[in-house]
Coordinates of C-alpha atoms in Angstrom, one line a residue:
Chain A
M1326 CA -15.3 -6.9 28.7
T1327 CA -15.3 -10.7 28.2
I1328 CA -17.6 -11.4 25.3
G1329 CA -18.5 -14.7 23.5
H1330 CA -17.7 -18.4 23.5
T1331 CA -14.6 -20.5 23.7
I1332 CA -15.8 -23.0 20.7
W1333 CA -17.3 -22.0 17.3
A1334 CA -18.1 -23.8 14.3
I1335 CA -18.3 -22.6 10.6
A1336 CA -20.2 -25.4 8.5
E1337 CA -19.5 -23.6 5.3
G1338 CA -16.1 -23.5 3.7
Y1339 CA -15.0 -23.2 0.1
I1340 CA -12.0 -21.1 -1.4
P1341 CA -12.5 -20.7 -5.1
S1342 CA -9.2 -21.0 -6.9
Q1343 CA -10.0 -18.5 -9.4
S1344 CA -10.1 -14.7 -9.0
T1345 CA -10.4 -11.6 -11.3
G1346 CA -9.1 -9.3 -8.8
T1347 CA -5.6 -8.0 -9.3
D1348 CA -4.7 -7.2 -5.6
R1349 CA -4.9 -9.1 -2.4
T1350 CA -8.2 -7.3 -1.3
L1351 CA -10.0 -8.7 -4.3
I1352 CA -8.8 -12.2 -4.5
S1353 CA -11.4 -14.7 -3.5
H1354 CA -10.8 -15.5 0.1
E1355 CA -12.6 -16.9 3.2
T1356 CA -12.1 -15.2 6.5
A1357 CA -12.9 -15.9 10.0
C1358 CA -13.2 -12.6 11.9
I1359 CA -12.2 -13.3 15.5
L1360 CA -12.7 -10.4 18.2
N1361 CA -11.2 -10.7 21.7
A1362 CA -12.9 -7.9 23.4
G1363 CA -11.4 -9.1 26.9
D1364 CA -8.4 -8.4 28.7
V1365 CA -6.6 -11.6 28.4
D1366 CA -5.0 -12.8 25.2
A1367 CA -6.5 -15.6 23.3
D1368 CA -4.9 -18.7 22.1
I1369 CA -6.7 -19.9 19.0
T1370 CA -6.7 -23.4 17.5
I1371 CA -8.5 -24.1 14.1
T1372 CA -9.3 -27.6 12.9
L1373 CA -10.7 -28.2 9.5
Y1374 CA -13.0 -30.9 8.3
F1375 CA -13.3 -32.4 4.9
K1376 CA -15.6 -34.6 2.9
D1377 CA -13.2 -37.7 2.5
R1378 CA -10.1 -37.5 4.6
E1379 CA -9.2 -36.9 8.4
P1380 CA -9.4 -33.5 9.8
A1381 CA -6.4 -31.1 9.3
G1382 CA -4.6 -29.1 12.0
P1383 CA -4.6 -27.9 14.4
Y1384 CA -3.7 -24.3 13.3
R1385 CA -2.4 -22.0 15.8
L1386 CA -2.7 -18.2 16.1
A1387 CA -3.2 -15.7 18.7
V1388 CA -5.6 -12.7 19.4
P1389 CA -4.2 -10.3 21.9
A1390 CA -6.6 -8.6 24.4
R1391 CA -8.8 -6.1 23.0
R1392 CA -7.9 -6.7 19.4
T1393 CA -9.5 -8.4 16.6
R1394 CA -8.0 -10.4 13.9
H1395 CA -9.5 -11.2 10.4
V1396 CA -8.0 -14.7 9.6
R1397 CA -7.8 -15.7 6.0
F1398 CA -8.1 -19.5 5.6
N1399 CA -6.2 -18.9 2.4
D1400 CA -3.1 -17.8 4.4
L1401 CA -3.2 -20.9 6.6
S1402 CA -0.1 -23.1 5.9
D1403 CA 1.1 -24.9 9.2
P1404 CA 0.8 -27.7 9.1
E1405 CA -0.7 -27.6 5.6
S1406 CA -2.4 -25.3 3.2
V1407 CA -6.1 -25.4 2.6
P1408 CA -7.1 -26.9 -0.7
R1409 CA -9.0 -24.7 -3.2
D1410 CA -12.3 -25.9 -4.8
T1411 CA -12.7 -28.1 -1.8
D1412 CA -15.6 -28.3 0.5
Y1413 CA -14.5 -27.8 4.2
S1414 CA -15.8 -27.0 7.6
S1415 CA -13.9 -25.5 10.5
V1416 CA -14.0 -25.5 14.4
I1417 CA -12.4 -22.7 16.3
S1418 CA -11.3 -23.0 19.8
A1419 CA -10.2 -20.3 22.0
S1420 CA -8.4 -20.2 25.4
V1421 CA -10.8 -17.2 26.4
P1422 CA -14.2 -16.3 25.1
V1423 CA -14.3 -14.6 21.7
V1424 CA -16.6 -13.8 18.9
V1425 CA -16.2 -15.3 15.5
Q1426 CA -18.0 -14.2 12.1
H1427 CA -17.4 -16.0 8.7
T1428 CA -16.9 -14.0 5.4
R1429 CA -16.4 -15.2 2.0
L1430 CA -15.4 -12.9 -0.8
D1431 CA -15.8 -14.5 -4.3
S1432 CA -14.3 -12.9 -7.3
R1433 CA -14.5 -15.5 -9.9
Q1434 CA -16.4 -13.2 -12.0
P1435 CA -15.7 -9.5 -12.3
A1436 CA -18.5 -8.6 -10.1
L1437 CA -17.7 -9.4 -6.5
A1438 CA -20.1 -11.7 -4.3
L1439 CA -20.0 -11.5 -0.7
L1440 CA -21.5 -13.8 2.0
S1441 CA -21.2 -13.5 5.7
T1442 CA -22.7 -15.2 8.9
I1443 CA -22.0 -15.4 12.5
A1444 CA -20.4 -18.7 13.5
F1445 CA -22.2 -21.4 15.4
A1446 CA -21.4 -20.7 19.2
V1447 CA -21.1 -23.7 21.0
T1448 CA -22.8 -23.1 24.5
G1449 CA -21.5 -24.7 27.6
Chain B
M575 CA -42.7 -4.7 23.6
T576 CA -39.2 -5.2 25.1
I577 CA -37.1 -7.3 22.5
G578 CA -33.3 -8.2 22.5
H579 CA -30.2 -7.9 24.5
T580 CA -28.1 -5.1 25.9
I581 CA -24.9 -6.1 24.3
W582 CA -24.0 -7.2 20.8
A583 CA -20.8 -8.0 19.0
I584 CA -20.0 -7.6 15.2
A585 CA -16.7 -9.4 14.6
E586 CA -16.5 -8.4 10.9
G587 CA -15.8 -4.8 9.8
Y588 CA -14.4 -3.5 6.9
I589 CA -15.2 -0.2 4.9
P590 CA -13.8 -0.2 1.4
S591 CA -12.5 3.2 0.4
Q592 CA -13.6 2.8 -3.2
S593 CA -17.0 2.9 -4.6
T594 CA -18.5 3.2 -8.1
G595 CA -21.7 4.5 -7.0
T596 CA -22.7 8.1 -7.3
D597 CA -25.0 8.8 -4.6
R598 CA -25.1 8.1 -1.0
T599 CA -27.3 5.1 -1.1
L600 CA -24.5 3.3 -3.2
I601 CA -21.5 4.4 -1.6
S602 CA -19.6 1.3 0.0
H603 CA -20.7 1.3 3.6
E604 CA -21.2 -0.8 6.8
T605 CA -24.2 -0.5 8.8
A606 CA -25.5 -1.4 12.2
C607 CA -29.2 -1.6 12.2
I608 CA -30.4 -1.2 15.7
L609 CA -34.2 -1.8 16.6
N610 CA -35.5 -0.4 19.9
A611 CA -39.1 -1.9 20.0
G612 CA -39.6 -0.7 23.6
D613 CA -41.2 1.9 25.3
V614 CA -38.0 3.5 26.8
D615 CA -35.2 5.3 24.8
A616 CA -32.0 3.6 24.4
D617 CA -28.6 5.2 25.1
I618 CA -26.1 3.4 22.7
T619 CA -22.4 3.2 23.0
I620 CA -20.2 1.7 20.2
T621 CA -16.5 0.5 20.7
L622 CA -14.4 -0.3 17.9
Y623 CA -11.5 -2.9 18.1
F624 CA -8.6 -3.1 15.7
K625 CA -5.6 -5.4 14.8
D626 CA -2.8 -3.3 16.2
R627 CA -4.0 -0.4 18.4
E628 CA -6.1 0.0 21.5
P629 CA -9.9 0.4 20.9
A630 CA -11.6 3.5 19.7
G631 CA -14.8 5.2 21.3
P632 CA -17.1 5.3 22.9
Y633 CA -19.4 6.5 20.0
R634 CA -22.6 7.7 21.5
L635 CA -25.9 8.0 20.1
A636 CA -29.6 7.2 20.9
V637 CA -32.4 5.2 19.6
P638 CA -35.8 6.5 20.7
A639 CA -38.5 4.1 21.8
R640 CA -40.4 2.3 19.0
R641 CA -37.8 3.5 16.5
T642 CA -35.2 1.8 14.5
R643 CA -31.8 3.4 13.5
H644 CA -29.7 2.1 10.5
V645 CA -26.0 3.6 11.9
R646 CA -23.4 3.9 9.2
F647 CA -20.0 3.4 10.5
N648 CA -18.9 5.7 7.7
D649 CA -20.6 8.5 9.5
L650 CA -19.0 7.8 12.9
S651 CA -16.7 10.8 13.8
D652 CA -16.7 11.6 17.5
P653 CA -14.1 10.9 19.1
E654 CA -12.5 9.9 15.6
S655 CA -13.5 8.6 12.2
V656 CA -13.4 5.0 11.2
P657 CA -10.4 4.2 9.1
R658 CA -11.2 2.8 5.6
D659 CA -9.6 -0.2 4.3
T660 CA -9.0 -1.5 7.8
D661 CA -10.2 -4.7 9.5
Y662 CA -12.2 -3.9 12.8
S663 CA -14.9 -5.2 15.0
S664 CA -17.6 -3.5 17.1
V665 CA -19.4 -4.0 20.2
I666 CA -22.5 -2.3 20.8
S667 CA -24.1 -1.6 24.4
A668 CA -27.6 -0.4 25.0
S669 CA -29.2 1.0 28.1
V670 CA -32.4 -1.1 27.4
P671 CA -32.7 -4.1 25.1
V672 CA -32.4 -3.7 21.4
V673 CA -31.7 -6.0 18.4
V674 CA -28.7 -5.4 16.1
Q675 CA -28.1 -6.7 12.6
H676 CA -24.9 -5.9 10.6
T677 CA -24.9 -5.1 6.7
R678 CA -22.3 -4.2 4.3
L679 CA -22.8 -2.8 0.9
D680 CA -19.6 -3.1 -1.3
S681 CA -19.6 -1.1 -4.5
R682 CA -15.9 -1.3 -5.3
Q683 CA -17.0 -2.7 -8.7
P684 CA -20.2 -1.8 -10.7
A685 CA -22.1 -4.6 -9.3
L686 CA -23.2 -4.3 -5.8
A687 CA -22.2 -6.9 -3.4
L688 CA -24.2 -7.3 -0.2
L689 CA -23.7 -9.2 3.0
S690 CA -25.7 -9.3 6.4
T691 CA -25.8 -11.1 9.5
I692 CA -27.4 -10.9 12.9
A693 CA -25.0 -9.6 15.4
F694 CA -23.7 -11.8 18.2
A695 CA -26.0 -11.4 21.2
V696 CA -24.4 -11.5 24.5
T697 CA -26.6 -13.3 26.9
G698 CA -26.7 -12.6 30.6
Chain C
M497 CA -43.1 -31.1 14.6
T498 CA -43.1 -27.8 16.6
I499 CA -40.0 -25.8 15.7
G500 CA -39.2 -22.4 16.5
H501 CA -40.3 -19.3 18.5
T502 CA -43.2 -17.0 18.8
I503 CA -41.4 -13.6 18.4
W504 CA -38.7 -12.8 15.9
A505 CA -37.1 -9.6 15.1
I506 CA -35.4 -8.3 11.8
A507 CA -33.5 -5.2 12.4
E508 CA -32.5 -4.5 8.9
G509 CA -35.1 -3.4 6.3
Y510 CA -34.7 -1.4 3.1
I511 CA -36.6 -1.8 -0.2
P512 CA -34.8 -0.1 -3.1
S513 CA -37.3 1.7 -5.3
Q514 CA -35.2 0.7 -8.5
S515 CA -34.8 -2.5 -10.3
T516 CA -33.3 -3.5 -13.5
G517 CA -35.1 -6.8 -13.6
T518 CA -38.2 -7.2 -15.9
D519 CA -40.1 -9.8 -14.0
R520 CA -41.5 -10.3 -10.7
T521 CA -38.8 -12.7 -9.5
L522 CA -36.0 -10.1 -10.3
I523 CA -37.5 -6.9 -8.9
S524 CA -35.9 -5.7 -5.6
H525 CA -37.6 -7.0 -2.6
E526 CA -37.3 -7.8 1.1
T527 CA -38.7 -11.2 2.1
A528 CA -39.4 -12.8 5.6
C529 CA -39.5 -16.4 4.9
I530 CA -41.8 -18.2 7.6
L531 CA -41.7 -22.0 8.3
N532 CA -44.7 -23.5 10.2
A533 CA -43.3 -26.9 10.6
G534 CA -46.0 -27.8 13.3
D535 CA -49.8 -29.3 13.1
V536 CA -51.5 -26.0 14.1
D537 CA -52.1 -23.1 11.8
A538 CA -50.2 -19.8 12.6
D539 CA -51.8 -16.5 12.9
I540 CA -48.8 -14.1 12.2
T541 CA -48.8 -10.1 12.9
I542 CA -46.0 -8.1 11.7
T543 CA -45.1 -4.5 13.1
L544 CA -42.8 -2.1 11.1
Y545 CA -40.6 0.3 12.8
F546 CA -39.1 3.5 11.4
K547 CA -36.7 6.0 12.3
D548 CA -39.0 9.1 12.7
R549 CA -42.5 7.9 13.2
E550 CA -44.5 5.7 15.1
P551 CA -44.8 1.8 14.0
A552 CA -46.9 0.7 11.3
G553 CA -49.4 -2.2 11.4
P554 CA -50.4 -4.7 12.6
Y555 CA -50.2 -6.6 9.1
R556 CA -52.0 -10.0 9.5
L557 CA -51.5 -13.1 7.6
A558 CA -51.6 -16.8 8.1
V559 CA -49.1 -19.8 7.6
P560 CA -51.1 -23.1 7.6
A561 CA -49.8 -26.2 9.5
R562 CA -46.9 -27.9 7.8
R563 CA -46.5 -24.8 5.3
T564 CA -44.0 -22.1 4.4
R565 CA -44.7 -18.7 3.4
H566 CA -42.1 -16.3 1.7
V567 CA -43.8 -12.8 2.6
R568 CA -42.6 -10.0 0.4
F569 CA -42.7 -7.0 2.3
N570 CA -43.4 -5.1 -1.0
D571 CA -46.6 -6.9 -1.0
L572 CA -47.9 -5.5 2.3
S573 CA -50.6 -3.1 1.8
D574 CA -53.0 -3.2 4.7
P575 CA -53.2 -1.1 6.8
E576 CA -50.6 0.7 4.7
S577 CA -47.9 -0.1 2.1
V578 CA -44.1 -0.1 2.9
P579 CA -42.4 2.9 1.9
R580 CA -39.5 2.4 -0.6
D581 CA -36.0 3.7 0.0
T582 CA -36.7 4.0 3.6
D583 CA -34.9 2.3 6.5
Y584 CA -37.2 0.0 8.7
S585 CA -37.2 -2.9 11.1
S586 CA -39.9 -5.6 11.7
V587 CA -41.1 -7.8 14.4
I588 CA -43.0 -10.8 13.8
S589 CA -45.3 -12.5 16.2
A590 CA -46.9 -15.9 15.8
S591 CA -49.6 -17.7 17.6
V592 CA -47.6 -20.9 17.6
P593 CA -43.7 -21.3 17.2
V594 CA -42.4 -20.6 13.7
V595 CA -38.9 -20.2 12.1
V596 CA -38.1 -16.7 10.3
Q597 CA -35.3 -15.9 7.9
H598 CA -34.8 -12.5 6.2
T599 CA -33.7 -12.3 2.6
R600 CA -33.1 -9.3 0.5
L601 CA -32.7 -9.3 -3.4
D602 CA -31.3 -6.0 -4.7
S603 CA -31.4 -5.5 -8.5
R604 CA -30.7 -1.9 -8.7
Q605 CA -27.9 -2.8 -10.9
P606 CA -27.8 -5.6 -13.5
A607 CA -26.0 -7.8 -11.3
L608 CA -28.3 -9.2 -8.5
A609 CA -27.0 -8.7 -4.9
L610 CA -28.5 -10.9 -2.2
L611 CA -28.2 -11.0 1.5
S612 CA -30.0 -13.3 4.1
T613 CA -29.7 -13.9 7.9
I614 CA -31.7 -15.7 10.3
A615 CA -33.9 -13.4 12.2
F616 CA -33.4 -12.8 16.0
A617 CA -35.5 -15.2 17.9
V618 CA -36.9 -13.8 21.0
T619 CA -36.6 -16.4 23.8
G620 CA -39.2 -16.9 26.6
Chain D
M237 CA -15.6 -33.3 19.7
T238 CA -19.4 -33.5 20.0
I239 CA -20.7 -29.9 18.6
G240 CA -24.2 -28.8 17.6
H241 CA -27.7 -29.8 17.7
T242 CA -29.8 -32.6 16.5
I243 CA -32.8 -30.5 14.7
W244 CA -32.1 -27.5 12.4
A245 CA -34.5 -25.5 10.2
I246 CA -33.9 -23.5 7.0
A247 CA -36.8 -21.1 6.3
E248 CA -35.5 -19.8 3.2
G249 CA -35.5 -21.9 0.1
Y250 CA -35.6 -21.2 -3.6
I251 CA -33.4 -22.9 -6.5
P252 CA -33.6 -20.6 -9.5
S253 CA -34.1 -22.6 -12.7
Q254 CA -31.7 -20.4 -14.7
S255 CA -28.0 -20.1 -14.7
T256 CA -25.4 -18.4 -16.9
G257 CA -22.4 -20.6 -15.6
T258 CA -21.3 -23.5 -17.7
D259 CA -19.8 -25.9 -15.1
R260 CA -21.3 -27.4 -12.0
T261 CA -19.8 -25.0 -9.4
L262 CA -21.5 -22.0 -11.2
I263 CA -24.9 -23.5 -11.6
S264 CA -27.5 -21.7 -9.4
H265 CA -27.8 -24.1 -6.3
E266 CA -28.8 -24.2 -2.7
T267 CA -26.5 -26.1 -0.2
A268 CA -26.9 -27.3 3.3
C269 CA -23.4 -27.6 4.7
I270 CA -23.5 -30.3 7.5
L271 CA -20.6 -30.7 9.9
N272 CA -20.2 -33.7 11.9
A273 CA -17.3 -33.0 14.3
G274 CA -18.1 -36.0 16.6
D275 CA -16.8 -39.6 16.6
V276 CA -20.1 -41.1 15.8
D277 CA -21.5 -41.3 12.1
A278 CA -24.7 -39.1 11.7
D279 CA -27.7 -40.2 9.9
I280 CA -29.5 -37.2 8.5
T281 CA -33.1 -36.8 7.3
I282 CA -34.2 -33.8 5.3
T283 CA -37.9 -32.7 5.2
L284 CA -39.1 -30.0 2.6
Y285 CA -41.9 -27.8 3.3
F286 CA -43.9 -25.8 0.6
K287 CA -46.6 -23.2 0.3
D288 CA -49.4 -25.2 -0.9
R289 CA -48.6 -28.9 -0.7
E290 CA -47.8 -31.5 2.2
P291 CA -44.0 -31.8 3.1
A292 CA -41.9 -33.9 0.9
G293 CA -39.4 -36.3 2.4
P294 CA -37.8 -37.7 4.2
Y295 CA -34.6 -37.6 2.1
R296 CA -31.9 -39.7 3.8
L297 CA -28.0 -39.4 3.9
A298 CA -25.2 -39.8 6.2
V299 CA -22.4 -37.8 7.2
P300 CA -19.5 -39.9 8.8
A301 CA -17.8 -39.1 11.9
R302 CA -15.2 -36.2 11.6
R303 CA -16.5 -35.3 8.1
T304 CA -18.5 -32.5 6.5
R305 CA -20.8 -32.8 3.8
H306 CA -22.2 -29.9 1.6
V307 CA -25.3 -31.2 0.3
R308 CA -26.9 -29.7 -2.6
F309 CA -30.8 -29.6 -2.5
N310 CA -30.6 -29.5 -6.4
D311 CA -29.2 -33.1 -6.2
L312 CA -32.0 -34.5 -3.9
S313 CA -34.0 -37.0 -6.0
D314 CA -35.3 -39.9 -3.7
P315 CA -38.2 -39.7 -2.9
E316 CA -38.8 -36.7 -5.4
S317 CA -36.5 -33.9 -7.1
V318 CA -36.9 -30.6 -5.7
P319 CA -38.9 -28.1 -7.8
R320 CA -37.2 -25.0 -9.3
D321 CA -38.5 -21.5 -9.0
T322 CA -40.6 -22.6 -6.0
D323 CA -40.4 -21.3 -2.4
Y324 CA -39.5 -24.0 0.2
S325 CA -38.2 -24.5 3.6
S326 CA -36.3 -27.6 5.1
V327 CA -35.9 -29.2 8.5
I328 CA -32.8 -31.2 9.0
S329 CA -32.7 -34.0 11.5
A330 CA -29.7 -35.8 12.7
S331 CA -29.0 -38.8 14.9
V332 CA -26.0 -37.2 16.7
P333 CA -25.4 -33.3 17.1
V334 CA -24.3 -31.6 13.9
V335 CA -23.9 -27.9 12.8
V336 CA -25.8 -26.7 9.7
Q337 CA -25.1 -23.6 7.5
H338 CA -27.3 -22.6 4.5
T339 CA -25.7 -21.0 1.2
R340 CA -27.3 -20.1 -2.2
L341 CA -25.2 -19.3 -5.4
D342 CA -27.6 -17.4 -7.8
S343 CA -25.9 -17.3 -11.2
R344 CA -29.3 -16.2 -13.1
Q345 CA -27.2 -13.1 -14.3
P346 CA -23.5 -13.3 -15.2
A347 CA -22.5 -11.8 -12.0
L348 CA -22.7 -14.3 -9.1
A349 CA -24.9 -13.5 -6.1
L350 CA -24.3 -15.4 -2.9
L351 CA -26.2 -15.5 0.4
S352 CA -25.4 -17.6 3.4
T353 CA -26.6 -18.0 7.1
I354 CA -26.4 -20.2 9.9
A355 CA -29.6 -22.5 10.3
F356 CA -32.0 -22.1 13.2
A357 CA -30.8 -24.5 15.9
V358 CA -33.7 -26.2 17.7
T359 CA -32.5 -26.4 21.3
G360 CA -33.7 -29.2 23.7

């Protein structure tokens, strides 16, 4: 089943440099959850936008057919890592339709805070 | 009143295995809230997508006419239960138009964390 | 400026009966924020859907031209109050286009939890 | 790449007057994240709507080409500051297409609470 769009935008982006968690699951992070429900592998490129410099990227990754991938922006490193404590936005392009949702886990304080929203689907 | 779409996607999915709550309402859980505002019962099928295996499902359930149902992914068991601490996505198909919203309650730490977002409505 | 749609749906609904807050702003509550950016007053009707009974309502209220109103479901009382600790969904109809966003503040535990999402806009 | 719409609405708005955080990043705040992925600078105007008075604004700012700007409503001051502990809504107009996402960080209590949602995109 082919579901989704080929361009998505996430205007909000911010990775706190601090965490109180002690393992990977509880470290402050931002995630783009990408679902490829179709039968063709998806080539993904991510571009990051900042307040005061030219965009970074493209970051390249793949989401195979009938698979989902929860991409942590914290883990992006090629061509450069994502700066912490810095406002950014992202645009995600896919070679076939996918669905993108954005989530942040903030553990700067002992109590977790979570946010999530569907990304903006660019139609046409 | 017929409201909604017949296919919805939730790219984010993750059920923490840990909770600090002591009753059902405070156990970490993910929910798909499905509203059938129309006058015809809705047959629902849910398919789950993972990172490294073929999809699971279909899970089957019904939402009667003029009723809402808040489905906990934690409770799905046929054909198989939903693994904890594992990234997944879901696609929800309905025999008549419905509206789907996604919510997670995370009680891994004593302070609750909540997230919610409208699911992605597949048009046409 | 006329912005929005005339029918909106919020599939998620749940008012916890418990709060730890001591004033109105910190009591657990669900809110539908309704913006009427146009120049004509909006007559609003809200219908609530449940798991195991017929819908409740309509609840009637107004949002004047160029005004916003943050409606607490906790405060709805005519024709009946909204049950606590109970899953529900809502459909909001307006006589002119408006924009609806849904928010829950959960203060069952000392640390607040918040969720928010745009409601589902019914097109056409 | 031109992505987005030229009018966006955020029905939810509320800046708590209290915070427990000690630095700027942890003060309770509301943010509109505005992404201009295109090659033309965007002139932005923000109008605020209230419950019981005429709208405030327009507030004017710019988002250069290929840049993002996370605008804190707390910082708006011209033509007037945004009242705290007061319900409001906002409409954001842009001279070229942009993408807008809304986030609130609530630090009234020691544990952070976060919410975020895509703004409502006005089509056509």
